[in-house]
CSV table of C-alpha atoms in Angstrom, one decimal:
chain,number,residue,atom,x,y,z
C,71,MET,CA,110.1,86.8,94.4
C,72,LEU,CA,109.8,89.8,92.8
C,73,ASP,CA,112.5,93.0,92.9
C,74,LEU,CA,110.5,96.3,93.2
C,75,VAL,CA,111.1,99.2,92.4
C,76,GLN,CA,110.5,101.8,95.2
C,77,ASN,CA,108.2,104.0,94.1
C,78,HIS,CA,108.2,107.6,94.6
C,79,ALA,CA,106.9,109.6,97.3
C,80,GLN,CA,107.3,113.5,98.8
C,81,ARG,CA,106.1,115.6,100.7
C,82,PHE,CA,106.0,119.1,99.4
C,83,ASP,CA,105.4,122.9,101.4
C,84,GLU,CA,106.0,125.3,98.9
C,85,ILE,CA,103.9,125.9,96.1
C,86,ASP,CA,106.6,127.0,93.5
C,87,GLU,CA,108.5,123.6,94.1
C,88,LEU,CA,105.0,121.3,93.5
C,89,ILE,CA,104.5,123.8,89.9
C,90,ASP,CA,108.1,123.0,89.2
C,91,TYR,CA,107.6,118.7,89.8
C,92,CYS,CA,104.5,118.5,88.6
C,93,LYS,CA,105.9,119.7,85.1
C,94,ASP,CA,108.7,117.8,85.2
C,95,GLU,CA,106.4,114.9,85.6
C,96,HIS,CA,103.5,115.6,82.8
C,97,ASN,CA,106.9,115.7,80.5
C,98,ASN,CA,107.9,112.5,82.0
C,99,ILE,CA,105.5,110.2,83.0
C,100,VAL,CA,104.5,108.2,79.4
C,101,TYR,CA,101.6,106.1,78.6
C,102,LEU,CA,102.5,103.1,76.4
C,103,PRO,CA,99.3,101.5,74.9
C,104,ASN,CA,99.6,97.8,74.0
C,105,ASP,CA,100.5,96.8,70.0
C,106,GLY,CA,98.9,93.5,69.8
C,107,ASP,CA,102.0,91.9,71.9
C,108,THR,CA,103.1,89.5,74.5
C,109,PHE,CA,105.0,89.8,77.4
C,110,TYR,CA,106.8,88.3,79.8
C,111,MET,CA,108.9,89.0,82.6
C,112,VAL,CA,112.6,88.3,83.6
C,113,ASP,CA,114.7,88.2,87.0
C,114,GLY,CA,111.2,89.1,89.1
C,115,ARG,CA,112.1,92.8,87.8
C,116,LYS,CA,111.6,93.2,84.1
C,117,ILE,CA,108.8,93.2,81.0
C,118,TYR,CA,109.7,93.0,78.3
C,119,SER,CA,107.1,92.8,75.1
C,120,THR,CA,108.1,90.7,72.1
C,121,GLY,CA,107.3,94.1,69.6
C,122,ASN,CA,107.3,98.2,69.8
C,123,THR,CA,105.0,98.4,72.8
C,124,LEU,CA,107.2,98.8,75.5
C,125,PRO,CA,111.4,100.1,75.6
C,126,SER,CA,113.8,97.3,74.0
C,127,VAL,CA,115.6,97.4,76.9
C,128,GLY,CA,112.3,96.6,79.3
C,129,CYS,CA,110.9,98.2,82.0
C,130,SER,CA,111.4,97.3,85.6
C,131,ILE,CA,108.5,98.0,88.7
C,132,THR,CA,106.6,99.5,91.0
C,133,GLU,CA,104.7,97.7,93.3
C,134,PRO,CA,101.6,99.7,92.3
C,135,GLY,CA,102.7,98.5,88.5
C,136,ILE,CA,102.9,95.1,89.5
C,137,LYS,CA,99.3,94.8,91.2
C,138,ALA,CA,97.4,97.1,88.1
C,139,ILE,CA,99.2,94.8,85.6
C,140,PHE,CA,97.7,91.6,88.0
C,141,THR,CA,94.0,92.9,87.5
C,142,LYS,CA,94.0,93.8,84.1
C,143,MET,CA,95.5,90.0,84.0
C,144,GLY,CA,92.2,89.3,85.6
C,145,VAL,CA,94.2,87.8,88.6
C,146,PRO,CA,93.8,91.0,91.3
C,147,GLY,CA,94.7,88.5,93.8
C,148,LEU,CA,98.1,87.5,92.9
C,149,PHE,CA,100.8,89.9,94.3
C,150,PRO,CA,101.4,88.3,97.9
C,151,SER,CA,101.8,84.7,96.2
C,152,MET,CA,104.9,86.1,94.0
C,153,MET,CA,106.4,87.8,96.4
C,154,ALA,CA,107.0,84.3,98.4
C,155,PRO,CA,109.1,82.3,96.6
C,156,ASN,CA,113.1,82.7,97.2
C,157,GLU,CA,114.0,82.7,93.7
C,158,THR,CA,112.9,85.4,91.2
C,159,THR,CA,113.3,82.5,88.7
C,160,VAL,CA,110.3,80.5,89.9
C,161,THR,CA,107.8,84.0,89.6
C,162,SER,CA,108.7,85.0,86.2
C,163,ASN,CA,108.6,81.9,85.0
C,164,PHE,CA,105.1,81.6,86.5
C,165,VAL,CA,103.9,85.1,86.0
C,166,SER,CA,105.7,85.1,81.6
C,167,ARG,CA,102.9,81.1,81.3
C,168,LEU,CA,100.3,83.6,83.0
C,169,LEU,CA,100.7,86.5,80.3
C,170,SER,CA,100.9,84.3,76.7
C,171,GLU,CA,97.5,82.7,78.1
C,172,PRO,CA,94.6,83.7,75.5
C,173,SER,CA,92.4,84.8,78.2
C,174,ILE,CA,94.6,86.7,79.6
C,175,GLN,CA,96.1,88.7,76.3
C,176,SER,CA,92.6,89.2,75.9
C,177,ASN,CA,92.6,91.6,78.5
C,178,LEU,CA,94.7,93.3,77.9
C,179,ARG,CA,94.9,94.2,74.6
C,180,ASN,CA,92.5,97.4,75.4
C,181,GLN,CA,94.9,98.5,78.1
C,182,GLN,CA,98.5,101.5,78.1
C,183,PHE,CA,101.4,100.6,80.3
C,184,ILE,CA,102.2,103.7,82.5
C,185,ILE,CA,105.9,104.2,83.0
C,186,ASP,CA,107.5,107.0,84.3
C,187,SER,CA,110.5,107.8,82.0
C,188,ARG,CA,112.9,110.1,84.8
C,189,HIS,CA,113.7,106.9,86.0
C,190,PRO,CA,116.7,104.6,84.6
C,191,ASP,CA,115.2,101.0,83.5
C,192,ASN,CA,111.6,103.4,82.9
C,193,PRO,CA,109.6,101.3,85.6
C,194,ILE,CA,106.0,100.8,85.3
C,195,ILE,CA,103.4,102.7,87.4
C,196,GLY,CA,100.3,101.8,86.7
C,197,MET,CA,98.2,100.4,83.8
C,198,VAL,CA,94.6,102.0,83.1
C,199,SER,CA,92.3,101.1,79.1
C,200,LYS,CA,93.2,102.5,76.5
C,201,ALA,CA,89.6,105.2,76.8
C,202,TYR,CA,91.2,106.7,80.5
C,203,LEU,CA,90.8,110.2,79.8
C,204,LYS,CA,94.5,111.6,80.3
C,205,TYR,CA,95.2,114.5,82.9
C,206,SER,CA,98.2,115.5,84.6
C,207,ASN,CA,98.6,116.9,87.7
C,208,HIS,CA,100.9,119.7,86.1
C,209,THR,CA,97.6,120.4,84.4
C,210,PHE,CA,95.1,120.3,87.6
C,211,LEU,CA,97.4,122.2,89.6
C,212,ASP,CA,97.5,125.2,86.6
C,213,ARG,CA,93.9,124.6,86.5
C,214,PHE,CA,93.1,124.9,90.6
C,215,LEU,CA,95.9,127.6,90.8
C,216,ASN,CA,95.2,130.2,88.1
C,217,ASN,CA,91.2,129.8,88.6
C,218,ASN,CA,90.5,133.6,89.7
C,219,HIS,CA,87.3,132.5,91.6
C,220,ILE,CA,89.0,129.9,94.3
C,221,GLY,CA,90.9,132.2,96.1
C,222,LEU,CA,92.3,129.2,98.1
C,223,ASP,CA,95.6,129.5,100.2
C,224,PHE,CA,98.1,126.9,99.8
C,225,THR,CA,99.5,125.1,103.1
C,226,ARG,CA,101.5,121.3,101.8
C,227,ALA,CA,100.7,119.0,99.1
C,228,LEU,CA,101.9,114.7,99.0
C,229,ILE,CA,102.6,113.1,95.5
C,230,ASP,CA,102.9,109.2,95.8
C,231,ASN,CA,103.0,108.0,92.4
C,232,THR,CA,101.5,110.4,90.5
C,233,LYS,CA,98.8,110.0,93.4
C,234,LEU,CA,98.3,114.0,94.1
C,235,THR,CA,97.2,115.3,97.4
C,236,ILE,CA,96.6,119.2,98.0
C,237,LYS,CA,95.7,121.2,100.8
C,238,SER,CA,94.2,124.2,101.0
C,239,SER,CA,92.6,126.7,103.6
C,240,GLU,CA,90.3,129.9,102.8
C,241,LYS,CA,91.8,133.3,103.3
C,242,GLU,CA,89.5,134.0,106.5
C,243,PHE,CA,89.1,132.3,110.2
C,244,ALA,CA,86.3,129.9,110.2
C,245,GLY,CA,85.2,131.8,113.8
C,246,ILE,CA,85.2,129.1,116.0
C,247,MET,CA,85.9,129.9,119.8
C,248,ILE,CA,88.9,127.6,121.0
C,249,ASP,CA,90.4,128.8,124.2
C,250,GLY,CA,88.7,132.4,123.8
C,251,LYS,CA,90.3,133.2,120.8
C,252,PRO,CA,88.0,133.2,116.7
C,253,ASP,CA,91.3,133.5,114.7
C,254,ARG,CA,92.9,129.7,114.8
C,255,VAL,CA,90.9,127.5,112.5
C,256,LYS,CA,89.9,128.0,108.9
C,257,MET,CA,88.3,125.7,106.8
C,258,GLY,CA,89.5,124.8,103.3
C,259,LEU,CA,89.9,121.2,101.3
C,260,TYR,CA,91.6,118.7,100.3
C,261,SER,CA,92.2,118.4,96.7
C,262,GLY,CA,93.9,116.1,94.5
C,263,ASN,CA,94.2,113.7,90.8
C,264,SER,CA,96.2,110.5,90.0
C,265,MET,CA,97.7,109.9,86.5
C,266,ILE,CA,98.0,105.9,87.0
C,267,GLY,CA,93.9,105.9,87.4
C,268,ASN,CA,94.2,105.0,91.1
C,269,ALA,CA,91.9,108.1,92.4
C,270,PRO,CA,89.2,110.6,89.9
C,271,LEU,CA,89.8,113.7,90.2
C,272,TYR,CA,88.6,115.5,93.9
C,273,THR,CA,88.0,117.6,96.3
C,274,GLU,CA,86.9,116.8,99.9
C,275,ALA,CA,86.4,119.6,103.4
C,276,GLY,CA,89.1,120.1,105.6
C,277,VAL,CA,89.6,121.9,108.7
C,278,LEU,CA,93.7,123.4,109.5
C,279,ASP,CA,94.5,124.8,112.9
C,280,THR,CA,96.4,127.6,112.7
C,281,LEU,CA,98.6,127.6,115.7
C,282,CYS,CA,100.3,124.0,114.8
C,283,THR,CA,99.4,123.7,111.3
C,284,ASN,CA,97.1,120.4,112.1
C,285,GLY,CA,95.0,119.1,109.7
C,286,MET,CA,92.1,117.4,109.8
C,287,ARG,CA,90.4,115.5,106.3
C,288,ILE,CA,87.3,115.2,106.7
C,289,PRO,CA,85.0,111.9,105.4
C,290,LYS,CA,83.7,111.6,102.0
C,291,SER,CA,80.3,111.7,103.1
C,292,ILE,CA,80.1,115.2,103.9
C,293,GLY,CA,81.4,117.8,100.7
C,294,SER,CA,83.4,115.7,98.9
C,295,TYR,CA,83.5,115.8,94.4
C,296,ARG,CA,84.3,113.0,92.5
C,297,MET,CA,84.8,113.4,88.8
C,298,ILE,CA,86.7,110.0,87.0
C,299,HIS,CA,88.6,110.2,83.5
C,300,ARG,CA,86.1,109.8,80.6
C,301,GLY,CA,85.1,111.7,78.4
C,302,ASP,CA,86.8,114.1,75.9
C,303,ILE,CA,87.2,117.1,78.1
C,304,ILE,CA,88.1,118.1,81.8
C,305,TYR,CA,87.1,121.9,82.0
C,306,SER,CA,88.0,124.6,84.3
C,307,SER,CA,84.4,125.6,85.3
C,308,GLU,CA,84.1,122.2,86.6
C,309,ILE,CA,87.0,122.2,88.9
C,310,GLU,CA,85.7,125.5,90.0
C,311,ASP,CA,82.0,123.8,90.6
C,312,MET,CA,83.7,120.5,92.6
C,313,VAL,CA,85.2,123.7,94.9
C,314,ASN,CA,82.1,125.4,95.2
C,315,ASN,CA,79.7,122.7,96.3
C,316,THR,CA,82.2,121.2,98.7
C,317,ARG,CA,82.3,125.1,100.9
C,318,LYS,CA,79.1,124.5,100.6
C,319,SER,CA,79.4,121.8,103.6
C,320,TYR,CA,81.3,124.5,105.8
C,321,ASP,CA,79.0,124.6,108.1
C,322,ARG,CA,78.2,121.4,108.8
C,323,VAL,CA,81.6,120.8,109.6
C,324,LYS,CA,81.7,123.8,111.6
C,325,LYS,CA,79.1,122.3,114.3
C,326,GLN,CA,81.1,119.3,113.8
C,327,ILE,CA,84.3,120.4,115.2
C,328,GLU,CA,82.8,122.7,118.1
C,329,THR,CA,80.7,119.2,118.5
C,330,THR,CA,84.3,117.9,119.7
C,331,LEU,CA,84.8,121.2,121.8
C,332,ASN,CA,81.5,120.6,124.0
C,333,ILE,CA,82.4,117.3,124.9
C,334,PRO,CA,84.9,117.6,127.6
C,335,PHE,CA,87.7,114.9,128.0
C,336,ASN,CA,88.2,112.8,130.9
C,337,THR,CA,88.3,109.8,132.5
C,338,ASP,CA,84.2,109.3,132.2
C,339,THR,CA,84.5,110.2,127.8
C,340,ALA,CA,87.5,108.1,127.8
C,341,ARG,CA,85.3,105.7,128.4
C,342,ILE,CA,82.0,106.1,126.9
C,343,MET,CA,84.3,106.3,123.6
C,344,LEU,CA,86.3,102.8,124.5
C,345,GLU,CA,82.5,101.1,125.6
C,346,ASN,CA,80.9,102.5,122.0
C,347,ASP,CA,84.0,101.4,119.7
C,348,ALA,CA,85.1,104.8,118.8
C,349,PRO,CA,88.1,104.7,115.8
C,350,ILE,CA,90.7,105.9,118.1
C,351,ASP,CA,93.2,103.3,116.8
C,352,ILE,CA,94.8,106.3,115.2
C,353,PRO,CA,99.0,105.9,115.9
C,354,ARG,CA,100.3,102.7,114.8
C,355,ASP,CA,103.3,102.2,116.8
C,356,SER,CA,105.5,100.3,119.2
C,357,ARG,CA,103.4,102.9,122.3
C,358,VAL,CA,100.3,101.2,121.4
C,359,PRO,CA,98.3,98.3,122.7
C,360,HIS,CA,98.5,95.1,120.8
C,361,LYS,CA,94.9,95.2,121.3
C,362,TYR,CA,92.4,97.6,123.1
C,363,TRP,CA,89.7,97.3,124.5
C,364,THR,CA,86.5,97.0,122.4
C,365,THR,CA,82.3,95.7,123.1
C,366,LYS,CA,84.0,92.5,120.1
C,367,ARG,CA,87.0,91.5,122.0
C,368,LYS,CA,86.3,87.6,123.7
C,369,PHE,CA,87.5,87.8,127.8
C,370,ALA,CA,87.3,85.1,129.8
C,371,ASP,CA,85.0,86.8,132.3
C,372,SER,CA,84.1,89.9,133.6
C,373,VAL,CA,86.6,91.0,136.1
C,374,GLU,CA,89.2,90.0,132.8
C,375,SER,CA,86.7,92.5,130.6
C,376,ASN,CA,86.5,94.9,133.4
C,377,HIS,CA,90.4,95.5,133.8
C,378,ALA,CA,91.2,95.7,130.4
C,379,LEU,CA,88.8,98.0,130.0
C,380,ASP,CA,90.7,100.1,133.1
C,381,ASN,CA,94.0,99.1,131.3
C,382,SER,CA,92.7,101.2,128.0
C,383,ILE,CA,90.9,103.9,129.8
C,384,ASN,CA,94.6,105.0,131.4
C,385,PHE,CA,96.0,104.4,128.1
C,386,VAL,CA,93.5,106.6,126.1
C,387,LYS,CA,94.1,109.4,129.5
C,388,ARG,CA,97.5,109.0,128.5
C,389,ILE,CA,97.4,109.9,124.6
C,390,PRO,CA,98.3,113.6,124.9
C,391,TYR,CA,101.2,113.1,126.7
C,392,ASN,CA,102.4,110.3,124.4
C,393,PHE,CA,102.0,111.5,121.4
C,394,GLY,CA,101.2,115.0,121.6
C,395,GLY,CA,104.1,117.6,120.4
C,396,VAL,CA,104.7,121.4,122.1
C,397,HIS,CA,101.1,122.7,121.5
C,398,THR,CA,99.0,119.0,122.8
C,399,LYS,CA,101.6,119.1,125.7
C,400,LYS,CA,101.1,123.0,126.3
C,401,ILE,CA,97.2,122.3,127.0
C,402,PHE,CA,97.2,119.3,129.0
C,403,ASN,CA,99.7,120.3,130.8
C,404,SER,CA,98.2,124.0,131.9
C,405,PRO,CA,98.0,125.1,135.3
C,406,TYR,CA,95.0,127.5,134.6
C,407,ARG,CA,93.2,124.6,132.8
C,408,LYS,CA,92.5,122.4,135.8
C,409,GLY,CA,92.4,119.5,133.5
C,410,ASN,CA,89.6,121.1,131.6
C,411,THR,CA,90.1,120.0,127.9
C,412,SER,CA,87.8,119.4,125.0
C,413,MET,CA,87.8,115.8,122.6
C,414,TYR,CA,88.9,118.8,120.3
C,415,HIS,CA,92.3,119.3,121.8
C,416,PHE,CA,92.2,115.1,122.2
C,417,ILE,CA,92.2,114.7,118.6
C,418,GLY,CA,94.8,117.5,118.1
C,419,ALA,CA,97.2,114.9,119.8
C,420,PHE,CA,96.7,112.2,116.3
C,421,THR,CA,97.0,115.4,114.4
C,422,GLU,CA,100.5,117.2,116.2
C,423,TYR,CA,102.2,113.1,115.5
C,424,ALA,CA,100.9,113.1,112.2
C,425,GLN,CA,103.5,116.2,111.6
C,426,GLU,CA,107.0,114.1,112.8
C,427,GLN,CA,105.3,110.6,110.5
C,428,PRO,CA,106.3,110.0,107.1
C,429,VAL,CA,104.1,111.7,104.4
C,430,ARG,CA,101.9,108.4,103.6
C,431,GLU,CA,101.1,108.2,107.3
C,432,GLN,CA,100.7,112.0,108.2
C,433,TYR,CA,97.7,111.9,105.2
C,434,ARG,CA,96.8,109.0,106.8
C,435,ILE,CA,96.4,110.1,110.6
C,436,GLU,CA,94.7,113.3,108.9
C,437,GLU,CA,91.9,111.7,107.1
C,438,GLU,CA,91.0,108.7,110.4
C,439,ALA,CA,91.3,111.8,112.7
C,440,GLY,CA,88.8,113.4,110.7
C,441,GLU,CA,86.4,110.5,110.6
C,442,LEU,CA,87.0,110.4,114.5
C,443,VAL,CA,85.6,113.9,114.4
C,444,ASN,CA,82.3,113.0,112.4
C,445,TRP,CA,82.3,109.8,115.4
C,446,PHE,CA,81.8,112.4,118.0
C,447,ASP,CA,79.0,114.2,116.0
C,448,LYS,CA,77.3,111.4,115.2
C,449,ASN,CA,77.8,110.0,118.8
C,450,SER,CA,77.3,113.5,121.2
C,451,SER,CA,74.0,112.3,122.7
C,452,LYS,CA,76.4,109.5,124.2
C,453,PHE,CA,78.4,112.0,126.2
C,454,PHE,CA,75.1,114.1,127.5
C,455,ASN,CA,72.9,112.2,128.8
């Protein structure tokens, strides 16, 4: 098996904290071009070079780092097999033999290792080609924040193994009426970068509910713009263009939110969601059924199918109570509503639940909540016939 170093993930709620972190990251993420060396592994935990490419003490490995190396070697599916042996020497010997193969040496010749020198043992966190355009999160953040034409408010950010995701919101409210109030929702952006080749620079549309600071990340097919790490330089004006192009999708996003507000949440609409395979499998913990009823599941007969469907409907109706936080429960327990809630409020249970989850899980839930909003927009006719 491989003895891996845990890759770092951190959430930032203050912009100054994020700026300081990115400055430190900028100064300590190091790119080491292959100097024509042969590489080998020791004890399933370190990679060494025969020459001067890597530090003489070797480099430890993270999961993203070794996966990137395997991909560049030409064996992208090798990782699970290398985690299977009980002895690290078995893994080391096998990987070292592969690294000595002429074809693999050729594959690695034009690559560069990415190490994080902030940590002991200089862990390898990625591998990119020598043609890769280095563009640090510090540079992206500096050009994003210091561009007076962009004018967005920082909400929060996540950095996961140098993969940066910033959530920002517009200064003005979107004017969408929710529970009789127009000053609750703001349009905004998810934007980001990566320093290890696993993501481009990008902007995507997002929604911020200021009542509970819940967020939804709108699908990539709507208002998403990307720029790969190639060429000589990335200009500030190009970042501004991406932001402004994403802003052009706001009207469409508003209509999607309004669609969820117009669809009631009740037994009948829960059934319609299930019968049309709505992507509601968002929370992933022990309270979730092993399987929802879906059109693709096989049942012995109609009795078994109907029983499973009824159980799934009942579970879906309990999602706001099982997963929602203070704000969601206040809405669904309100005696004044008399059960009048919408799919917007239903989705809010997921995004409020996300606030209590680890950072990676939080951003996954916000993205899948956006996919669910998009699904309601595409399937709205099924709820009004």
